[in-house]
Tab-separated table of C-alpha atoms in Angstrom:
chain	number	residue	atom	x	y	z
A	26	UNK	CA	215.881	-20.316	8.751
A	27	UNK	CA	212.309	-21.609	8.949
A	28	UNK	CA	210.740	-22.945	5.768
A	29	UNK	CA	207.511	-21.262	4.707
A	30	UNK	CA	204.307	-23.303	4.392
A	31	UNK	CA	201.440	-21.539	2.645
A	32	UNK	CA	197.845	-22.776	2.513
A	33	UNK	CA	196.182	-21.284	-0.554
A	34	UNK	CA	192.428	-21.326	0.025
A	35	UNK	CA	189.552	-19.810	-1.944
A	36	UNK	CA	186.566	-20.467	0.320
A	37	UNK	CA	185.685	-21.196	3.951
A	38	UNK	CA	185.556	-25.041	3.695
A	39	UNK	CA	189.033	-25.120	2.115
A	40	UNK	CA	190.420	-22.971	4.919
A	41	UNK	CA	188.785	-25.235	7.511
A	42	UNK	CA	190.370	-28.279	5.868
A	43	UNK	CA	193.825	-26.713	6.022
A	44	UNK	CA	193.362	-25.583	9.637
A	45	UNK	CA	193.525	-29.224	10.753
A	46	UNK	CA	196.904	-29.625	9.045
A	47	UNK	CA	198.162	-26.307	10.374
A	48	UNK	CA	197.500	-27.337	13.987
A	49	UNK	CA	199.862	-30.318	13.628
A	50	UNK	CA	202.760	-28.382	12.071
A	51	UNK	CA	205.701	-27.459	14.292
A	52	UNK	CA	206.010	-23.671	14.546
A	53	UNK	CA	209.640	-24.179	15.598
A	54	UNK	CA	210.481	-25.623	12.189
A	55	UNK	CA	208.021	-23.868	9.874
A	56	UNK	CA	206.430	-20.515	9.256
A	57	UNK	CA	202.727	-20.910	8.362
A	58	UNK	CA	200.558	-18.576	6.285
A	59	UNK	CA	196.972	-18.720	4.994
A	60	UNK	CA	196.181	-16.706	1.879
A	61	UNK	CA	193.854	-16.377	-1.098
A	62	UNK	CA	196.651	-14.891	-3.183
A	63	UNK	CA	198.326	-17.414	-5.489
A	64	UNK	CA	201.149	-14.954	-6.191
A	65	UNK	CA	202.671	-15.343	-2.736
A	66	UNK	CA	205.800	-17.519	-2.719
A	67	UNK	CA	206.246	-20.571	-0.504
A	68	UNK	CA	208.610	-23.439	0.180
A	69	UNK	CA	205.635	-25.798	0.582
A	70	UNK	CA	202.288	-24.812	-0.924
A	71	UNK	CA	198.942	-26.554	-0.349
A	72	UNK	CA	195.943	-26.280	-2.678
A	73	UNK	CA	192.415	-27.742	-2.460
A	74	UNK	CA	190.772	-25.857	-5.313
A	75	UNK	CA	189.692	-27.317	-8.650
A	76	UNK	CA	193.057	-27.377	-10.408
A	77	UNK	CA	191.567	-25.610	-13.459
A	78	UNK	CA	190.971	-22.542	-11.279
A	79	UNK	CA	194.544	-22.318	-9.994
A	80	UNK	CA	196.073	-19.619	-12.158
A	81	UNK	CA	199.683	-19.979	-10.987
A	82	UNK	CA	201.860	-22.002	-8.625
A	83	UNK	CA	204.571	-20.165	-6.705
A	84	UNK	CA	205.627	-23.027	-4.426
A	85	UNK	CA	208.984	-24.756	-4.529
A	86	UNK	CA	207.118	-27.933	-3.590
A	87	UNK	CA	203.375	-28.026	-4.249
A	88	UNK	CA	200.596	-30.271	-2.889
A	89	UNK	CA	197.088	-30.651	-4.331
A	90	UNK	CA	194.185	-32.382	-2.605
A	91	UNK	CA	190.429	-32.589	-2.978
A	92	UNK	CA	188.257	-29.924	-1.386
A	93	UNK	CA	185.432	-32.371	-0.650
A	94	UNK	CA	185.063	-36.141	-0.472
A	95	UNK	CA	182.716	-36.205	-3.469
A	96	UNK	CA	184.700	-33.840	-5.688
A	97	UNK	CA	184.037	-34.483	-9.384
A	98	UNK	CA	181.578	-37.246	-8.490
A	99	UNK	CA	179.897	-37.059	-11.899
A	100	UNK	CA	183.202	-38.040	-13.530
A	101	UNK	CA	184.393	-40.848	-11.252
A	102	UNK	CA	186.609	-42.803	-11.329
A	103	UNK	CA	188.754	-40.488	-13.481
A	104	UNK	CA	188.398	-37.071	-11.864
A	105	UNK	CA	191.778	-36.190	-13.367
A	106	UNK	CA	190.437	-36.100	-16.891
A	107	UNK	CA	188.570	-32.998	-15.739
A	108	UNK	CA	191.077	-31.710	-13.159
A	109	UNK	CA	194.714	-32.241	-14.119
A	110	UNK	CA	197.136	-32.756	-11.238
A	111	UNK	CA	200.308	-33.110	-13.310
A	112	UNK	CA	201.403	-29.509	-12.679
A	113	UNK	CA	201.736	-30.204	-8.930
A	114	UNK	CA	204.560	-32.067	-7.205
A	115	UNK	CA	202.400	-34.207	-4.919
A	116	UNK	CA	198.770	-35.240	-4.722
A	117	UNK	CA	197.077	-36.062	-1.410
A	118	UNK	CA	194.212	-38.567	-1.159
A	119	UNK	CA	191.974	-39.293	1.867
A	120	UNK	CA	191.340	-43.022	1.733
A	121	UNK	CA	191.283	-46.327	-0.114
A	122	UNK	CA	188.290	-45.508	-2.316
A	123	UNK	CA	190.073	-42.456	-3.746
A	124	UNK	CA	193.356	-44.362	-3.985
A	125	UNK	CA	191.658	-47.134	-5.968
A	126	UNK	CA	190.028	-44.623	-8.320
A	127	UNK	CA	193.426	-43.089	-8.971
A	128	UNK	CA	194.998	-46.483	-9.614
A	129	UNK	CA	192.251	-47.268	-12.157
A	130	UNK	CA	192.960	-43.913	-13.821
A	131	UNK	CA	196.749	-44.081	-13.614
A	132	UNK	CA	197.049	-44.818	-17.351
A	133	UNK	CA	196.097	-41.137	-17.815
A	134	UNK	CA	199.338	-39.169	-17.828
A	135	UNK	CA	197.886	-35.961	-16.347
A	136	UNK	CA	196.538	-37.874	-13.329
A	137	UNK	CA	200.143	-38.186	-12.134
A	138	UNK	CA	201.649	-35.425	-9.990
A	139	UNK	CA	205.310	-34.736	-10.865
A	140	UNK	CA	206.708	-36.695	-7.914
A	141	UNK	CA	204.106	-38.913	-6.240
A	142	UNK	CA	200.516	-39.472	-5.150
A	143	UNK	CA	200.202	-39.779	-1.362
A	144	UNK	CA	197.673	-41.605	0.798
A	145	UNK	CA	197.798	-39.728	4.103
A	146	UNK	CA	194.147	-39.697	5.147
A	147	UNK	CA	191.538	-36.932	5.423
A	148	UNK	CA	192.666	-34.062	7.695
A	149	UNK	CA	189.099	-33.324	8.767
A	150	UNK	CA	188.979	-36.654	10.592
A	151	UNK	CA	190.931	-34.840	13.319
A	152	UNK	CA	187.512	-33.507	14.401
A	153	UNK	CA	186.840	-36.883	16.038
A	154	UNK	CA	189.114	-35.801	18.882
A	155	UNK	CA	186.593	-33.197	20.097
A	156	UNK	CA	183.198	-34.877	20.084
A	157	UNK	CA	180.070	-33.461	21.689
A	158	UNK	CA	177.278	-35.677	22.998
A	159	UNK	CA	174.482	-36.595	20.599
A	160	UNK	CA	171.123	-35.037	21.272
A	161	UNK	CA	168.021	-37.236	21.278
A	162	UNK	CA	166.055	-37.434	18.015
A	163	UNK	CA	168.006	-34.806	16.109
A	164	UNK	CA	168.464	-34.428	12.352
A	165	UNK	CA	171.306	-32.538	10.723
A	166	UNK	CA	170.100	-31.049	7.433
A	167	UNK	CA	172.979	-29.995	5.168
A	168	UNK	CA	172.235	-29.798	1.438
A	169	UNK	CA	174.591	-28.886	-1.348
A	170	UNK	CA	172.085	-26.621	-3.121
A	171	UNK	CA	168.928	-25.319	-1.424
A	172	UNK	CA	166.505	-25.432	-4.341
A	173	UNK	CA	163.076	-26.845	-5.182
A	174	UNK	CA	161.790	-26.704	-1.582
A	175	UNK	CA	164.009	-29.543	-0.310
A	176	UNK	CA	164.328	-27.938	3.104
A	177	UNK	CA	160.582	-27.356	3.329
A	178	UNK	CA	160.014	-31.047	2.559
A	179	UNK	CA	162.166	-31.954	5.563
A	180	UNK	CA	160.423	-29.480	7.874
A	181	UNK	CA	156.974	-30.690	6.771
A	182	UNK	CA	158.043	-34.265	7.513
A	183	UNK	CA	158.956	-33.493	11.161
A	184	UNK	CA	156.545	-30.684	12.075
A	185	UNK	CA	154.093	-33.061	13.829
A	186	UNK	CA	156.844	-34.963	15.674
A	187	UNK	CA	159.238	-34.197	18.538
A	188	UNK	CA	162.258	-34.404	16.205
A	189	UNK	CA	164.741	-31.515	16.371
A	190	UNK	CA	166.737	-30.256	13.397
A	191	UNK	CA	170.127	-28.597	12.977
A	192	UNK	CA	170.204	-26.619	9.719
A	193	UNK	CA	173.578	-26.042	8.070
A	194	UNK	CA	173.892	-24.394	4.667
A	195	UNK	CA	177.063	-23.647	2.747
A	196	UNK	CA	178.439	-20.081	2.976
A	197	UNK	CA	177.559	-18.858	-0.518
A	198	UNK	CA	178.979	-15.416	0.258
A	199	UNK	CA	182.331	-15.379	-1.524
A	200	UNK	CA	182.681	-12.720	-4.228
A	201	UNK	CA	182.458	-15.296	-6.997
A	202	UNK	CA	179.263	-16.726	-5.445
A	203	UNK	CA	177.298	-13.539	-4.831
A	204	UNK	CA	175.757	-13.470	-8.304
A	205	UNK	CA	176.171	-17.094	-9.382
A	206	UNK	CA	174.265	-18.447	-6.360
A	207	UNK	CA	171.875	-15.552	-5.811
A	208	UNK	CA	168.844	-17.847	-6.112
A	209	UNK	CA	170.319	-20.366	-3.668
A	210	UNK	CA	171.041	-17.664	-1.094
A	211	UNK	CA	167.461	-16.375	-1.359
A	212	UNK	CA	166.124	-19.919	-1.086
A	213	UNK	CA	168.174	-20.449	2.086
A	214	UNK	CA	166.669	-17.364	3.752
A	215	UNK	CA	163.167	-18.496	2.804
A	216	UNK	CA	163.745	-22.055	4.050
A	217	UNK	CA	165.152	-20.928	7.403
A	218	UNK	CA	162.212	-18.575	8.000
A	219	UNK	CA	159.843	-21.404	7.107
A	220	UNK	CA	161.554	-23.734	9.596
A	221	UNK	CA	161.287	-21.236	12.449
A	222	UNK	CA	157.651	-20.501	11.613
A	223	UNK	CA	156.613	-24.164	11.498
A	224	UNK	CA	158.593	-25.733	14.368
A	225	UNK	CA	160.031	-22.821	16.344
A	226	UNK	CA	162.898	-23.653	18.703
A	227	UNK	CA	163.145	-27.213	17.431
A	228	UNK	CA	164.934	-25.692	14.432
A	229	UNK	CA	168.491	-24.548	15.165
A	230	UNK	CA	170.173	-22.482	12.444
A	231	UNK	CA	173.935	-23.010	12.319
A	232	UNK	CA	175.926	-20.071	10.968
A	233	UNK	CA	177.039	-20.822	7.429
A	234	UNK	CA	180.736	-20.199	8.154
A	235	UNK	CA	180.795	-22.618	11.085
A	236	UNK	CA	182.722	-25.842	10.570
A	237	UNK	CA	180.163	-28.599	10.022
A	238	UNK	CA	182.568	-31.145	11.539
A	239	UNK	CA	181.539	-29.793	14.960
A	240	UNK	CA	177.939	-30.871	14.488
A	241	UNK	CA	177.894	-34.427	13.112
A	242	UNK	CA	178.265	-35.840	16.617
A	243	UNK	CA	175.213	-33.857	17.798
A	244	UNK	CA	172.771	-35.548	15.412
A	245	UNK	CA	171.338	-39.022	14.840
A	246	UNK	CA	170.566	-38.726	11.115
A	247	UNK	CA	172.105	-36.633	8.340
A	248	UNK	CA	169.824	-35.390	5.556
A	249	UNK	CA	171.357	-34.040	2.364
A	250	UNK	CA	170.883	-34.105	-1.394
A	251	UNK	CA	174.222	-35.315	-2.783
A	252	UNK	CA	176.722	-33.271	-0.776
A	253	UNK	CA	180.094	-34.601	0.389
A	254	UNK	CA	178.758	-34.388	3.944
A	255	UNK	CA	177.337	-37.900	3.521
A	256	UNK	CA	180.920	-39.199	3.324
A	257	UNK	CA	182.187	-37.150	6.261
A	258	UNK	CA	179.238	-38.305	8.371
A	259	UNK	CA	180.543	-41.868	8.228
A	260	UNK	CA	183.428	-40.817	10.445
A	261	UNK	CA	180.842	-40.261	13.180
A	262	UNK	CA	178.844	-43.444	12.451
A	263	UNK	CA	176.039	-41.168	11.278
A	264	UNK	CA	173.532	-42.632	8.769
A	265	UNK	CA	172.667	-40.435	5.778
A	266	UNK	CA	169.323	-40.011	4.047
A	267	UNK	CA	168.427	-38.389	0.723
A	268	UNK	CA	165.435	-38.222	-1.608
A	269	UNK	CA	166.002	-39.673	-5.053
A	270	UNK	CA	163.230	-37.491	-6.487
A	271	UNK	CA	164.845	-34.246	-5.321
A	272	UNK	CA	166.123	-32.371	-8.411
A	273	UNK	CA	169.707	-31.092	-8.525
A	274	UNK	CA	170.511	-27.644	-9.902
A	275	UNK	CA	172.358	-24.497	-8.848
A	276	UNK	CA	169.501	-22.021	-9.330
A	277	UNK	CA	165.732	-21.857	-9.785
A	278	UNK	CA	165.713	-21.739	-13.576
A	279	UNK	CA	168.324	-24.209	-14.901
A	280	UNK	CA	167.109	-27.574	-16.139
A	281	UNK	CA	167.482	-29.977	-13.191
A	282	UNK	CA	169.226	-33.343	-13.317
A	283	UNK	CA	168.684	-36.447	-11.257
A	284	UNK	CA	170.606	-36.968	-8.039
A	285	UNK	CA	173.834	-38.917	-8.480
A	286	UNK	CA	173.350	-41.733	-6.002
A	287	UNK	CA	175.874	-43.635	-3.924
A	288	UNK	CA	173.835	-46.427	-2.339
A	289	UNK	CA	176.844	-47.652	-0.371
A	290	UNK	CA	177.028	-44.387	1.558
A	291	UNK	CA	173.486	-43.013	1.648
A	292	UNK	CA	169.915	-44.303	2.019
A	293	UNK	CA	167.503	-43.109	-0.690
A	294	UNK	CA	163.719	-42.760	-0.602
A	295	UNK	CA	160.980	-40.669	-2.221
A	296	UNK	CA	160.300	-37.360	-0.498
A	297	UNK	CA	156.699	-38.336	0.333
A	298	UNK	CA	158.132	-41.047	2.611
A	299	UNK	CA	160.461	-38.785	4.622
A	300	UNK	CA	158.440	-38.805	7.846
A	301	UNK	CA	157.924	-42.565	7.789
A	302	UNK	CA	161.648	-43.134	7.136
A	303	UNK	CA	162.757	-40.780	9.907
A	304	UNK	CA	160.615	-42.638	12.444
A	305	UNK	CA	161.841	-46.014	11.192
A	306	UNK	CA	165.526	-45.041	11.388
A	307	UNK	CA	165.135	-43.676	14.910
A	308	UNK	CA	163.654	-47.028	15.954
A	309	UNK	CA	166.472	-48.936	14.226
A	310	UNK	CA	169.484	-46.661	14.742
A	311	UNK	CA	171.834	-49.493	15.660
A	312	UNK	CA	171.265	-51.214	12.318
A	313	UNK	CA	171.982	-48.037	10.369
A	314	UNK	CA	175.031	-47.137	12.449
A	315	UNK	CA	176.569	-50.539	11.713
A	316	UNK	CA	176.357	-49.822	7.970
A	317	UNK	CA	178.152	-46.490	8.470
A	318	UNK	CA	180.866	-48.123	10.571
A	319	UNK	CA	181.438	-50.786	7.903
A	320	UNK	CA	181.821	-48.127	5.182
A	321	UNK	CA	184.088	-45.817	7.178
A	322	UNK	CA	187.384	-47.537	6.436
A	323	UNK	CA	186.610	-47.756	2.711
A	324	UNK	CA	186.685	-43.988	2.419
A	325	UNK	CA	189.087	-42.874	5.151
A	326	UNK	CA	192.636	-43.944	5.936
A	327	UNK	CA	194.705	-43.076	9.015
A	328	UNK	CA	191.678	-41.806	10.921
A	329	UNK	CA	192.870	-39.425	13.679
A	330	UNK	CA	196.408	-39.299	12.242
A	331	UNK	CA	195.963	-37.793	8.772
A	332	UNK	CA	197.085	-34.246	9.599
A	333	UNK	CA	199.981	-35.661	11.620
A	334	UNK	CA	201.006	-37.746	8.601
A	335	UNK	CA	201.232	-34.653	6.416
A	336	UNK	CA	203.253	-32.865	9.101
A	337	UNK	CA	205.579	-35.888	9.345
A	338	UNK	CA	206.063	-35.882	5.574
A	339	UNK	CA	207.068	-32.202	5.644
A	340	UNK	CA	209.441	-32.627	8.580
A	341	UNK	CA	211.266	-35.520	6.943
A	342	UNK	CA	211.283	-34.058	3.443
A	343	UNK	CA	213.225	-34.687	1.251
A	344	UNK	CA	214.656	-37.752	3.053
A	345	UNK	CA	211.169	-39.097	3.742
A	346	UNK	CA	209.722	-38.317	0.312
A	347	UNK	CA	208.684	-41.961	-0.205
A	348	UNK	CA	206.428	-41.934	2.853
A	349	UNK	CA	202.749	-42.676	2.053
A	350	UNK	CA	203.405	-43.078	-1.692
A	351	UNK	CA	200.736	-44.907	-3.732
A	352	UNK	CA	201.954	-47.227	-6.471
A	353	UNK	CA	200.113	-46.815	-9.786
A	354	UNK	CA	198.451	-49.805	-11.430
A	355	UNK	CA	199.315	-48.830	-15.019
A	356	UNK	CA	202.080	-47.208	-16.979
A	357	UNK	CA	201.247	-43.853	-18.506
A	358	UNK	CA	199.570	-44.324	-21.886
A	359	UNK	CA	200.047	-41.155	-23.933
A	360	UNK	CA	197.965	-42.245	-26.940
A	361	UNK	CA	195.063	-43.388	-24.765
A	362	UNK	CA	195.340	-40.162	-22.764
A	363	UNK	CA	195.072	-37.960	-25.864
A	364	UNK	CA	192.164	-40.022	-27.211
A	365	UNK	CA	190.339	-39.690	-23.877
A	366	UNK	CA	190.828	-35.912	-23.926
A	367	UNK	CA	189.464	-35.616	-27.473
A	368	UNK	CA	186.463	-37.791	-26.594
A	369	UNK	CA	185.851	-35.748	-23.448
A	370	UNK	CA	186.043	-32.482	-25.430
A	371	UNK	CA	183.327	-33.574	-27.866
A	372	UNK	CA	181.161	-34.979	-25.070
A	373	UNK	CA	181.217	-31.548	-23.418
A	374	UNK	CA	179.931	-29.998	-26.654
A	375	UNK	CA	176.840	-32.221	-26.702
């Protein structure tokens, strides 16, 4: 009798992540199901949601992974103080940077899944197998939150050039998002109309539910605010650019915060210098690509084989349960863990 693998997803990007794994799973050995219903039972269950939002686990063997490469970035290195993984059997990490953050946090008892933490690679890296040719002088604009006229800044910077732009926004159309991100959705419509008005056919609007992994290879520069796309872009040797004076917020009225920078992954400038920087990067693309290539292996392991690794783990389970295991750097420290939780609780009140 085939064992049942269920991918529990809550939004489009999570489903796209799991699709890469699903394609590598033998249908002769396993039955595969995608669902948004946590109540459905499974032999192997996969989750990529913030663990605090997972109401119940009905999997005999459960796997938790990150939904995006920058998940919980404001709390690094110890994401697990905010998102406990100890109620899952296995954790899945995409590369050495994440593995090292977990090792540094391994004193925290709730950072440990019940059985093991696995380093299998990032399933989305499978997209490298179907590359499309890069277009000349093309920007891919993909922000996390379309607020404060970020998109208009980019369009204004290229309107008097021959630079083309691919525009990809997140699909803020899930039920939970309809009200919460109402402002963002309105801002997106306004920005896209502005782009078409100012530069016409040089602006290509990508449908929000499309998989962005299809489009990195079609651009020369990625522009974002602080989205996880800047990490994924490294897989394609694509340099990233952001404006350090762009505010970050999820609507038009909340108090904004400063962008959380990662200078090892992204290039930062002031928004007034966007045009000048675009032209400079296009003239020096080789230099910027080299930086992306050097960073790639820091963030991604088993490039091209990550989904196959997960499939291999399932096929050999339980005999192969020690495959891809990461060894922790510290023993669990229960007193330190409780102190950290208390400190974190009071910090959240401030």
